[in-house]
XYZ file of C-alpha atoms in Angstrom:
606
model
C 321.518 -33.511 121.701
C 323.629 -34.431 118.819
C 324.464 -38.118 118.050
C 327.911 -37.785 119.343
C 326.407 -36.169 122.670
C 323.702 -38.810 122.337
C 326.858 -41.777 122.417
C 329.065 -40.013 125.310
C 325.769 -40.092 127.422
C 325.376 -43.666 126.504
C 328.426 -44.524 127.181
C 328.984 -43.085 130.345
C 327.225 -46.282 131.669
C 330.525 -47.775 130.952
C 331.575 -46.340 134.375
C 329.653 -48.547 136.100
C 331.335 -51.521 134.867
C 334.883 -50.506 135.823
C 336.485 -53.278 137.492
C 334.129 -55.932 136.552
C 334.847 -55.960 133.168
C 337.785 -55.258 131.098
C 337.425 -52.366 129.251
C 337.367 -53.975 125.579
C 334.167 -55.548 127.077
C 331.969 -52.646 127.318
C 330.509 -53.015 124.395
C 328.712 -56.467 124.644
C 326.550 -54.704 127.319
C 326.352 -51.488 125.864
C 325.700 -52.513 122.317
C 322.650 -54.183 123.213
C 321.097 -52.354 126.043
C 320.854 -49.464 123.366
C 319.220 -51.712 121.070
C 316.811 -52.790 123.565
C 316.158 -49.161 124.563
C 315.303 -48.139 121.200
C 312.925 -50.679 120.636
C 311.275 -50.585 124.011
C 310.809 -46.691 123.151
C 310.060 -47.493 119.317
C 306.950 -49.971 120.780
C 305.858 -47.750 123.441
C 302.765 -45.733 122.361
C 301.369 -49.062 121.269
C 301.986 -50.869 123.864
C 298.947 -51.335 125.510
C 297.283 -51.635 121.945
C 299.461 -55.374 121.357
C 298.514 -56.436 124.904
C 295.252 -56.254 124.512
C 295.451 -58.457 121.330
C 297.610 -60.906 123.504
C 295.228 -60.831 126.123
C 292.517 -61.983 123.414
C 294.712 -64.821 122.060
C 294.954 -62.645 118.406
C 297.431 -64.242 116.139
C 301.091 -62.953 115.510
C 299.674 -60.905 112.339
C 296.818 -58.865 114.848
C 300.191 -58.087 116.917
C 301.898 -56.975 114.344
C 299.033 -54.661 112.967
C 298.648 -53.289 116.558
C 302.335 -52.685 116.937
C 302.554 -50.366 113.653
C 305.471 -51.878 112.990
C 306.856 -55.553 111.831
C 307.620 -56.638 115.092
C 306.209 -56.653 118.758
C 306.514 -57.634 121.929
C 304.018 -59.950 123.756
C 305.231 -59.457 127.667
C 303.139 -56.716 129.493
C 306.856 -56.013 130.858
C 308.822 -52.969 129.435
C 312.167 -51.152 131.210
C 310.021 -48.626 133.220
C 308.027 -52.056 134.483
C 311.573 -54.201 134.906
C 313.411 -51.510 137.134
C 310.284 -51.400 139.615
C 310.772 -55.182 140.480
C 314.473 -55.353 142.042
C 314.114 -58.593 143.028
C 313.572 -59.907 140.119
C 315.267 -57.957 137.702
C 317.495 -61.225 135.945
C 314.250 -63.506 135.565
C 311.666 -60.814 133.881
C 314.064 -59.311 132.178
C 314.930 -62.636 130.258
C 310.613 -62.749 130.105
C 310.716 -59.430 128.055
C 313.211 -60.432 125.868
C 311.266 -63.568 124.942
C 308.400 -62.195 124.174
C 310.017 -60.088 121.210
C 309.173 -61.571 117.872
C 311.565 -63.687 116.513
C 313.413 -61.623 114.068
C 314.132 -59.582 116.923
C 314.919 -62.463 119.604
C 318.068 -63.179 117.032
C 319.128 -60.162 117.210
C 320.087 -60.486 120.934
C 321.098 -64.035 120.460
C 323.731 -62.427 117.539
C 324.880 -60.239 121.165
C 325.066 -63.168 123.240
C 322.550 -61.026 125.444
C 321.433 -64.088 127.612
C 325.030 -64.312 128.893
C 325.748 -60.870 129.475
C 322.437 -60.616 131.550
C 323.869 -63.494 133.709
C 327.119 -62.117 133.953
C 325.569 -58.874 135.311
C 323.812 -60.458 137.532
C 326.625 -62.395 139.388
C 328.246 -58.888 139.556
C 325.311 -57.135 141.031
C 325.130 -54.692 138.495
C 322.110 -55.700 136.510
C 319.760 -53.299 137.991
C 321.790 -50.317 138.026
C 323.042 -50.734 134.194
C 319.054 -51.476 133.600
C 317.810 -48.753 135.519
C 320.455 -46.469 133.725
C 319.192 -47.490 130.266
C 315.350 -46.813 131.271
C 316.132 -42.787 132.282
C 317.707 -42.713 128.435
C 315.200 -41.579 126.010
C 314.948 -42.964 122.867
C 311.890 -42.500 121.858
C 311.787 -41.582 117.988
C 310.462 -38.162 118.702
C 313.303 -37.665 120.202
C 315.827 -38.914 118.098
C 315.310 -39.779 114.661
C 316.199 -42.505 112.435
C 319.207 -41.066 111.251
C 320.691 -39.720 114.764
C 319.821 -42.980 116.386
C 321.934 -44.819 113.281
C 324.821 -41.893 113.934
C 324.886 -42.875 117.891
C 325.431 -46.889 116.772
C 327.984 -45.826 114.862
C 330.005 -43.569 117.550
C 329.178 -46.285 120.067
C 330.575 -48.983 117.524
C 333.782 -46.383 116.970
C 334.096 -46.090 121.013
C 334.303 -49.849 121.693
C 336.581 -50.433 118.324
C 338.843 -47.974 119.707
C 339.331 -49.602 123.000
C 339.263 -53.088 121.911
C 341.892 -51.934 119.012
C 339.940 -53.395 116.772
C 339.632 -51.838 113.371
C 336.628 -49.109 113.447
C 336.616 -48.479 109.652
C 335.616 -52.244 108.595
C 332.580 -51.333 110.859
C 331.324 -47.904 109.239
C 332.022 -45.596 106.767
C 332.089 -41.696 107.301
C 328.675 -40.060 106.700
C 329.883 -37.828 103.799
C 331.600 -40.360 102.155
C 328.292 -42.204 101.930
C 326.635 -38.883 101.205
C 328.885 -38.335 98.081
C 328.872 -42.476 96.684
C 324.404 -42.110 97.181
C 324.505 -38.641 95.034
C 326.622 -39.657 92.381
C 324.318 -42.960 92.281
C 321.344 -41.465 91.920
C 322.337 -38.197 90.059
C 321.585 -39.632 86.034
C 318.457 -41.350 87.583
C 315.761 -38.954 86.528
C 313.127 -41.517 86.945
C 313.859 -42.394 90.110
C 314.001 -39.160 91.476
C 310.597 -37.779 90.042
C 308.189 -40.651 88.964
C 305.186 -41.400 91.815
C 305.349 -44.943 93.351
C 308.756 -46.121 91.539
C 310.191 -49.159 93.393
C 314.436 -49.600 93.019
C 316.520 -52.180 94.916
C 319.966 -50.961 96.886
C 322.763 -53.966 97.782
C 325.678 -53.458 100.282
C 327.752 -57.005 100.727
C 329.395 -55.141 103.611
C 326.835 -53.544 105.229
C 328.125 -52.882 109.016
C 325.314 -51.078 111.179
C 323.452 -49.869 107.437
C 324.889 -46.335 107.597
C 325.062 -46.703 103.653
C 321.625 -48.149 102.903
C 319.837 -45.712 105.391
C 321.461 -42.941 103.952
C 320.066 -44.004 100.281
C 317.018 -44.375 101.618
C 317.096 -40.707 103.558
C 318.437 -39.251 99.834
C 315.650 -40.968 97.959
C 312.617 -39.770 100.409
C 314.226 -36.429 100.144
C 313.825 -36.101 96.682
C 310.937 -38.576 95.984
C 308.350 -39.343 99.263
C 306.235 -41.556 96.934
C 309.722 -43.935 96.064
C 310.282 -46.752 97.798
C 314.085 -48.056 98.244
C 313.889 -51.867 99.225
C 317.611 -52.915 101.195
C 319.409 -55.646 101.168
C 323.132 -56.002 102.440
C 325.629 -58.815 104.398
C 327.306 -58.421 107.505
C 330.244 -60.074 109.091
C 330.736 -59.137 112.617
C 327.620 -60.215 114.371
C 327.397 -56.893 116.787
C 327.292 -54.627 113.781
C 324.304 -57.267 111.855
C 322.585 -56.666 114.767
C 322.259 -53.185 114.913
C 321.856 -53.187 111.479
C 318.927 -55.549 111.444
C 317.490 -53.803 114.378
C 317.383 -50.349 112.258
C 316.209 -52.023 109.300
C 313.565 -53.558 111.678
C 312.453 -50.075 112.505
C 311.926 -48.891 109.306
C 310.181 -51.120 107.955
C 312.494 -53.138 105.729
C 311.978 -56.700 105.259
C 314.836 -57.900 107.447
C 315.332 -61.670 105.982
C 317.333 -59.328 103.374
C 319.886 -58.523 105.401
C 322.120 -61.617 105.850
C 324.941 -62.706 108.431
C 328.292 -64.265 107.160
C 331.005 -63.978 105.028
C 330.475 -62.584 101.825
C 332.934 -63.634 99.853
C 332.470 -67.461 101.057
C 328.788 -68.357 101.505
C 326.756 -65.563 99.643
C 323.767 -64.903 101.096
C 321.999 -63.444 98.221
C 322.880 -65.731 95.360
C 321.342 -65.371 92.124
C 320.015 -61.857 93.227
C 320.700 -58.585 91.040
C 320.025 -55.042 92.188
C 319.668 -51.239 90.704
C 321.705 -49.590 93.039
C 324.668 -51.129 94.952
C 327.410 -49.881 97.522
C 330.415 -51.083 99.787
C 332.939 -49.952 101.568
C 335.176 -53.476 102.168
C 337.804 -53.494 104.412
C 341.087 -52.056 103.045
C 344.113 -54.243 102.601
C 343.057 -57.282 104.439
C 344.059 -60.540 103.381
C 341.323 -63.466 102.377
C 342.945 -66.215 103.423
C 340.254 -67.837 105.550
C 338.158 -68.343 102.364
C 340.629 -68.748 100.042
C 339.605 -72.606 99.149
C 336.059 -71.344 98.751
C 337.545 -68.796 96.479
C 339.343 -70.421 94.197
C 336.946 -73.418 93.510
C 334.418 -71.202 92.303
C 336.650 -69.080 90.185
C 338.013 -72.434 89.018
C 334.925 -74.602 88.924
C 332.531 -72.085 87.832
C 334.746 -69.024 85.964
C 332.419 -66.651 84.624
C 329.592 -68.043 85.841
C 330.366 -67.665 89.266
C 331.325 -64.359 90.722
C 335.137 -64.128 89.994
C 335.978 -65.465 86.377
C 337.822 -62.187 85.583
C 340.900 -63.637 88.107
C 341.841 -63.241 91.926
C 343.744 -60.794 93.468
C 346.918 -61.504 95.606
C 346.253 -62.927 98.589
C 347.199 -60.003 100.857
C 343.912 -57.965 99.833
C 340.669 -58.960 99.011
C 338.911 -55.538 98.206
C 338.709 -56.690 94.371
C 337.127 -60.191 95.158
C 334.521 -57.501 96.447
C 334.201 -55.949 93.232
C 333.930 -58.443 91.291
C 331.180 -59.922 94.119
C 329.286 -56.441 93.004
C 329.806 -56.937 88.988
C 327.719 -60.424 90.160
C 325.040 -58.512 91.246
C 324.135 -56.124 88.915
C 320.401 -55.643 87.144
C 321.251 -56.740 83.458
C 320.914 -53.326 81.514
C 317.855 -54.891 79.571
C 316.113 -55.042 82.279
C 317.152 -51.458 83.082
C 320.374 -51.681 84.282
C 322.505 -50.819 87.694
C 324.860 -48.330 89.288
C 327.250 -49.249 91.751
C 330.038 -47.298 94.254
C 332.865 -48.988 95.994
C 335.242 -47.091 98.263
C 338.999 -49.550 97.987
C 342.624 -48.403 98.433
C 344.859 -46.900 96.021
C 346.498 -50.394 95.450
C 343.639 -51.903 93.041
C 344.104 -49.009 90.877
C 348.027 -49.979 89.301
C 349.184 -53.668 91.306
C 350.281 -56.403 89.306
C 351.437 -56.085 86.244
C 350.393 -57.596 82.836
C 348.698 -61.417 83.219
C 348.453 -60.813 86.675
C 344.789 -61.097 88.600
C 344.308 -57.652 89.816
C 345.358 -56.584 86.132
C 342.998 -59.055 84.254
C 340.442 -57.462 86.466
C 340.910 -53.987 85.314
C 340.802 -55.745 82.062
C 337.418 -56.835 82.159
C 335.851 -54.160 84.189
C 337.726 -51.313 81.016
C 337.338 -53.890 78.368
C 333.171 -54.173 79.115
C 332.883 -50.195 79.252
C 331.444 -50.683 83.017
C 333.888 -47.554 85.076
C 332.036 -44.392 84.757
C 334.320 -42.388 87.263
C 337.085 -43.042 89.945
C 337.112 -40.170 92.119
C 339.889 -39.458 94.739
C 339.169 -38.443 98.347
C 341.150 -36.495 100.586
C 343.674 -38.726 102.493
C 342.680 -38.854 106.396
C 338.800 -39.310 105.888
C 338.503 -42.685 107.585
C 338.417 -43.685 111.170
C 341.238 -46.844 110.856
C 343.413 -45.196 108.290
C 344.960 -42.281 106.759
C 345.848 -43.564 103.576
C 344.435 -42.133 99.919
C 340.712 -44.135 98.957
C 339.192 -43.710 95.803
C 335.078 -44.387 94.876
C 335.258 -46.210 91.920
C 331.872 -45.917 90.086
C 330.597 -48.708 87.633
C 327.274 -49.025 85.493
C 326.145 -51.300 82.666
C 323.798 -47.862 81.871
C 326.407 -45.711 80.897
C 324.921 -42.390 79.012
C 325.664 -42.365 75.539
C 328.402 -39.578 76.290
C 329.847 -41.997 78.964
C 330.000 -44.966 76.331
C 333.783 -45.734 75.892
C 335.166 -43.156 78.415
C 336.335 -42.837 82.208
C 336.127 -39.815 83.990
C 338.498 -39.437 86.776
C 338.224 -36.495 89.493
C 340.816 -35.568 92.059
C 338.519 -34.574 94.764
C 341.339 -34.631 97.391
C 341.675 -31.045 97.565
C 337.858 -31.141 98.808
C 338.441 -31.108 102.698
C 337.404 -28.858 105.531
C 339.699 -29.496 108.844
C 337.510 -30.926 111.545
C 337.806 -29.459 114.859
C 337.907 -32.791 116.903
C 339.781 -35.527 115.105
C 338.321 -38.863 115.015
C 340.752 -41.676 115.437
C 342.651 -41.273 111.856
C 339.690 -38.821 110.733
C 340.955 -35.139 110.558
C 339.105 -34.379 108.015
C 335.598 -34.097 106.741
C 333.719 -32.949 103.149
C 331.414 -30.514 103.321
C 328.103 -29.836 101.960
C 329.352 -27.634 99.411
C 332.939 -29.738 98.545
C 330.724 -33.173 97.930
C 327.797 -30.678 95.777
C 331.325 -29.788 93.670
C 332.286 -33.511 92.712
C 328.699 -34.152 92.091
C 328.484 -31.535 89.885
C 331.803 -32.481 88.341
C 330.823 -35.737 87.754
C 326.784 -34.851 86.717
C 328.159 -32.396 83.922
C 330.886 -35.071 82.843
C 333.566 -31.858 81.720
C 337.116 -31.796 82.230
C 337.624 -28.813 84.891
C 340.678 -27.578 86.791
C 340.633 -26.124 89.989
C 342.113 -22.252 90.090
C 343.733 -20.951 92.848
C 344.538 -17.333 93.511
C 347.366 -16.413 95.631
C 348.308 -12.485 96.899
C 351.837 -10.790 95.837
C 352.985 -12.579 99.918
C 351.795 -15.921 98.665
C 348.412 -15.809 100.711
C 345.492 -17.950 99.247
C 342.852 -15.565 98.405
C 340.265 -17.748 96.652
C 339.561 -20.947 94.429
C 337.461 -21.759 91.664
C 336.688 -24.144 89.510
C 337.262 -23.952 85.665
C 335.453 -25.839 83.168
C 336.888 -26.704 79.988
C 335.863 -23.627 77.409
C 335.689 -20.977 80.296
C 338.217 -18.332 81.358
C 340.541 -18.433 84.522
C 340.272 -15.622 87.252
C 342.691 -12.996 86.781
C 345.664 -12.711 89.023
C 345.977 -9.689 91.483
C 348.637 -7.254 91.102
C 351.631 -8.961 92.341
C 349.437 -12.155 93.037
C 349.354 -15.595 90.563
C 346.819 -18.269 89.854
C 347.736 -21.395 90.375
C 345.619 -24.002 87.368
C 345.390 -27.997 88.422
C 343.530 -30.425 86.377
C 340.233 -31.515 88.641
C 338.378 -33.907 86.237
C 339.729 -35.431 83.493
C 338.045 -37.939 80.540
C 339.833 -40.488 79.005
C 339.306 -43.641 76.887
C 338.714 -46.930 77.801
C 342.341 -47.904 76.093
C 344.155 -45.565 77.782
C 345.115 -47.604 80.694
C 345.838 -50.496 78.546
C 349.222 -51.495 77.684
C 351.245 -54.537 76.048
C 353.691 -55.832 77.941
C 356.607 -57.054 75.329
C 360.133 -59.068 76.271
C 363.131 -57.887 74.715
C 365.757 -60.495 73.881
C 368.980 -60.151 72.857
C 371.581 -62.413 71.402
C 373.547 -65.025 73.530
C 376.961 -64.399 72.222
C 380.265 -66.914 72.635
C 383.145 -66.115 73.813
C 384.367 -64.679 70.127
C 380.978 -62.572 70.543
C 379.223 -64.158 67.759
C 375.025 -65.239 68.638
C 375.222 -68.938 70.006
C 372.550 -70.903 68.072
C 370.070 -73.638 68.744
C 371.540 -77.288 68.188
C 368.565 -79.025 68.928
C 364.271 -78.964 68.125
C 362.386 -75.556 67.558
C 365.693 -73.876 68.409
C 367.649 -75.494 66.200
C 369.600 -72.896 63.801
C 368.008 -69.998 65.533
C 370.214 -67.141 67.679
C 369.112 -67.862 71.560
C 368.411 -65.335 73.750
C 370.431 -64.381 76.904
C 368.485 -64.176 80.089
C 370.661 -61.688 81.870
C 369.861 -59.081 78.977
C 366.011 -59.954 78.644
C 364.104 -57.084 79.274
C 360.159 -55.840 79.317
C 358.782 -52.481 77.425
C 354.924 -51.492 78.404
C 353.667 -49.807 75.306
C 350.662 -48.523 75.237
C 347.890 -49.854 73.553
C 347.095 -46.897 71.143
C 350.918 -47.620 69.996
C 351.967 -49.644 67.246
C 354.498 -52.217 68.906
C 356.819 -52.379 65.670
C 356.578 -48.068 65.500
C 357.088 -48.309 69.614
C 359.978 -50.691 69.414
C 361.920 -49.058 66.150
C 361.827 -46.157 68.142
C 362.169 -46.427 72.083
C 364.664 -50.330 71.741
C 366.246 -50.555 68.187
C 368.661 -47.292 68.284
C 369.956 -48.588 71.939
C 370.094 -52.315 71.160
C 370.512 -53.039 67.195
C 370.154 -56.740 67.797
C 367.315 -57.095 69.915
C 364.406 -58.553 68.980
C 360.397 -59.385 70.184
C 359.652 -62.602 71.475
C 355.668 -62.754 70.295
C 354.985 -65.656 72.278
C 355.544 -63.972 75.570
C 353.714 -60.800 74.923
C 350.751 -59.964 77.558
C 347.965 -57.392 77.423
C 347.861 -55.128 81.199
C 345.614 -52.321 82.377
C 346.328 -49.996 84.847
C 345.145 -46.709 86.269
C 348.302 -44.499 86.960
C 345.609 -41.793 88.700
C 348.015 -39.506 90.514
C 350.077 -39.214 87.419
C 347.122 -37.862 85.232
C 346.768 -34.939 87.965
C 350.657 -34.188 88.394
C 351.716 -30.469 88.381
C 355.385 -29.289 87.083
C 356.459 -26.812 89.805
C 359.202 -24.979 88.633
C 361.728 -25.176 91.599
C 363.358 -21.689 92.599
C 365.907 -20.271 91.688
C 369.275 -21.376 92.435
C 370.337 -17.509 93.440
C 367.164 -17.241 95.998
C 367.957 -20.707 97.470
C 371.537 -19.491 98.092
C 370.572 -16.198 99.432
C 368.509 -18.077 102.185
C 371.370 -20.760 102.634
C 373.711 -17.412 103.332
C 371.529 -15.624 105.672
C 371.015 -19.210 107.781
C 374.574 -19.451 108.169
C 375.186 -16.412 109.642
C 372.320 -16.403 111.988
C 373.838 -20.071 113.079
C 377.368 -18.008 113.338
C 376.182 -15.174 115.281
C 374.671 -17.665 117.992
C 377.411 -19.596 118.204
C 379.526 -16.405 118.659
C 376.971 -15.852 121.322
C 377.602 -18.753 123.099
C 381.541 -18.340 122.760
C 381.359 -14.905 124.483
């Protein structure tokens, strides 16, 4: 069955917890039990291997070895064992879970396990929910790695739902992560070919590890003999439990993946990486570690992770960016690539001086954004607003150096035939092998659509700079729309200049200073102060003798308050003039609706 099958079937044991629990509460038994399932199956065909060790008083390291994995369990007991002893169902199953090793002990303390098993038990329900769990099979034969991570996921997306909490800060869609990993990894040549190669991979918001395991699924694709070591940070404990769980299973050194908040207490300080990736929650306000915030940026400034400036309050998704800019390998020691999925609101708010702005600053300024691309709206679980994957590297190519590519992939959608909370749509195979290739070849393309005489979309193609368009049929047009664009670093930078203008008596002449610096000098009226953004490739004396002086002869520039801004005006780089129809058609129509609308009501007056 597929992982969404696999989740339904899962969580149809919610049925038998109708009317003891509430149903925003299925999940704290769910959640686990699944866990527990998988690595009672995971363990299995070793089983009797470990107890044999136990049963010889071997050390924790003999277990270990017998276990083929980096954790075991100690207790002869396993789910088949527990259901066969009713009696004492509560008692042995508490037993089992001790006898886990202690990496994975915490991972059911993180569920609150102990209490749920209680609580089940006052209800008389903990045999049937166990006995349910034992006829599920999880054994890795049966479902892999990556269904068993898809299931979490759905499971996590079921109880969100119901709970109405927000599903997207918990995972990110599959072929978003599919698209961030490929355009990682697609100027890596080394780490896609070379024998034994060893690269790092950082998510600071790592949910159930949908984006690490999905690196790590990429990389043994293309290179078996690479090894991908993963390190991320978790918030919500039920989601850094399943992560550390699959993490556990595959081998991964678990201590690397770290419970808490981020932004506040950062669990991997001093740490750089080759690869990174996040996906932080859209929009949400940091208020909660604001103090912790602002006393590093204060205190430490570009030593500490945000001396580029803070964000309003309201979102936090570029205190997560700069978290990432922390992280990365310095380029001499070879360098790092990173993808962050955020909002459309990092990419233009506040203007110049302001923290989201001085951010852009540094991040342009530094040559560090390879690419923003744009994704189709609808593509996450919680919301159906546009997202963008911003890319960043301190290894740009020597064509990259000095240049941002930007890519309107939101055209790239398929419809999906079951929506998904907010999700209606989905990228294909093909759509996120387009954007790769887009980005990869670093061209400006346009996408060309071709339309029948009746308006009918025939076909689309894409168009790279230097090659020809497809012809239009008979009757038909093509429709051209820039798809990838390159621009320089500068830009998106601007100066931000205030325009004065003369305080004037009531005889109209310039009131001047009486007293200090202003003495003698014409003072400026507030209620006529204005601000110009001209662009930094602009001359600001060419800029204002042409765009102020012929509409206000007496203005002038006050220096002292000019301000250097960056922003990213994306959807205005990809606008399309449509000519609008003409007026005769649009009357034509107008007529023919009115006397449709007069013939019915004729109709009625009959």
């Amino acid at each position: 069955m597929n992982h969404q099958s696999l989740s339904n079937f899962i969580w149809s044991v919610a049925d038998l917890l109708r009317g003891d629990y509430k149903q925003s509460e299925y999940g704290r038994v769910i959640l686990p039990f699944t866990v527990l399932r998988r690595l009672d199956c995971v363990l299995q065909p070793t089983k009797s291997a470990v107890i044999a060790q136990v049963e010889a008083n071997r050390p924790d390291p003999f277990l270990i070895r017998a276990a083929g994995h980096n954790f075991f369990n100690r207790s002869p007991l396993d789910l088949g064992k527990l259901v066969g002893d009713q009696d004492n169902i509560g008692t042995n199953l508490l037993t089992y879970i001790q006898g886990f090793s202690p990496e994975v002990r915490d991972i059911f303390e993180q569920f609150e396990f102990a209490a749920q098993i209680d609580r089940l038990a006052k209800n008389g329900l903990l045999y049937q929910v166990t006995e349910r769990f034992a006829r599920i099979d999880l054994h890795p034969e049966r479902v892999d790695n990556t269904q068993m991570g898809l299931a979490f996921e759905e499971l996590i997306r079921k109880f969100a739902e119901i709970s109405n909490e927000t599903a997207g800060e918990h995972f990110t869609p599959r072929e978003v992560i599919r698209l961030m990993v490929n355009l990682l990894f697609v100027e890596d040549d080394d780490v896609l070919s070379k024998p034994g190669i060893v690269r790092s991979i950082y998510d600071p918001t790592a949910g159930t590890g949908g984006m690490l395991s999905v690196a790590d699924e990429y990389l043994r694709e293309h290179n078996p003999l690479a090894q991908l070591t993963m390190s991320g940070q978790e918030l919500n404990p039920e989601s850094y439990a399943i992560c550390k769980a699959d993490m556990l299973i595959k081998g991964q050194d678990i201590t690397r993946i770290v419970q808490g908040n981020t932004l506040s207490d950062d669990g991997h300080h001093a740490q750089t990486f080759d690869y990174m990736l996040s996906n932080p929650p859209f929009g949400v306000e940091w208020k909660k570690v604001q103090k912790a915030v602002q006393d590093e940026h204060l205190q430490q400034g570009y030593n500490g992770r945000f001396g580029p400036g803070l964000p309003r309050v309201s979102d936090g998704s570029l205190l997560f960016l700069m978290h990432l800019l922390s992280k990365m390998r310095p380029w001499q020691e070879g360098g790092c690539r990173f993808g962050i999925v955020l909002n459309g609101s990092p990419l233009f708010t506040g203007g110049a001086g302001s923290g989201e702005s001085e951010i852009r600053r540094y991040v342009l300024e530094n040559d560090l954004v390879e690419a923003i691309i744009a994704l189709p709206t609808d593509m996450f679980y919680n919301t159906g607003i546009s997202t963008y994957v911003w890319v960043l590297s301190n290894k740009k190519p020597k064509e990259r150096t000095g240049k941002v590519q930007l890519i309107d992939a939101s055209v790239f959608w398929q419809k999906m035939r079951k929506s998904l909370g907010s999700k209606r749509k989905e990228m294909s195979d093909d759509h996120i092998a387009d954007v790769t290739r887009l980005f990869g070849q670093f061209v400006e393309a346009q996408l060309a659509t071709v339309f029948d005489a009746n308006g009918k979309e025939l076909s689309r193609a894409i168009v790279t700079d230097g090659e020809a368009a497809p012809e239009a049929p008979e009757g038909g047009k093509v429709k051209l729309a820039p798809l990838s664009r390159i621009f320089d670093n500068e830009s998106f930078g601007y100066h931000t200049i205030t325009v004065e203008r003369p305080l004037r008596d009531d005889d109209g002449k310039p009131v001047l200073g009486q007293r200090g610096k202003a003495k003698g000098k014409v003072q400026p009226d507030s209620s006529l102060r204005d601000t110009e953004n001209v662009p930094l490739t602009e001359e600001i004396e060419a800029y204002f003798a042409r765009e102020v002086k012929p509409h206000a002869h007496d203005a002038w520039i006050d220096r002292e308050k000019t301000k250097v801004g960056y922003e990213i005006p994306f959807n205005r780089h990809f606008y399309v003039f449509e000519l609008p129809r003409p007026l005769a058609e649009i009357d034509a129509e107008l007529a023919d609706v009115t006397l449709r609308i007069q013939g019915m009501l004729g109709e009625l007056a009959a």
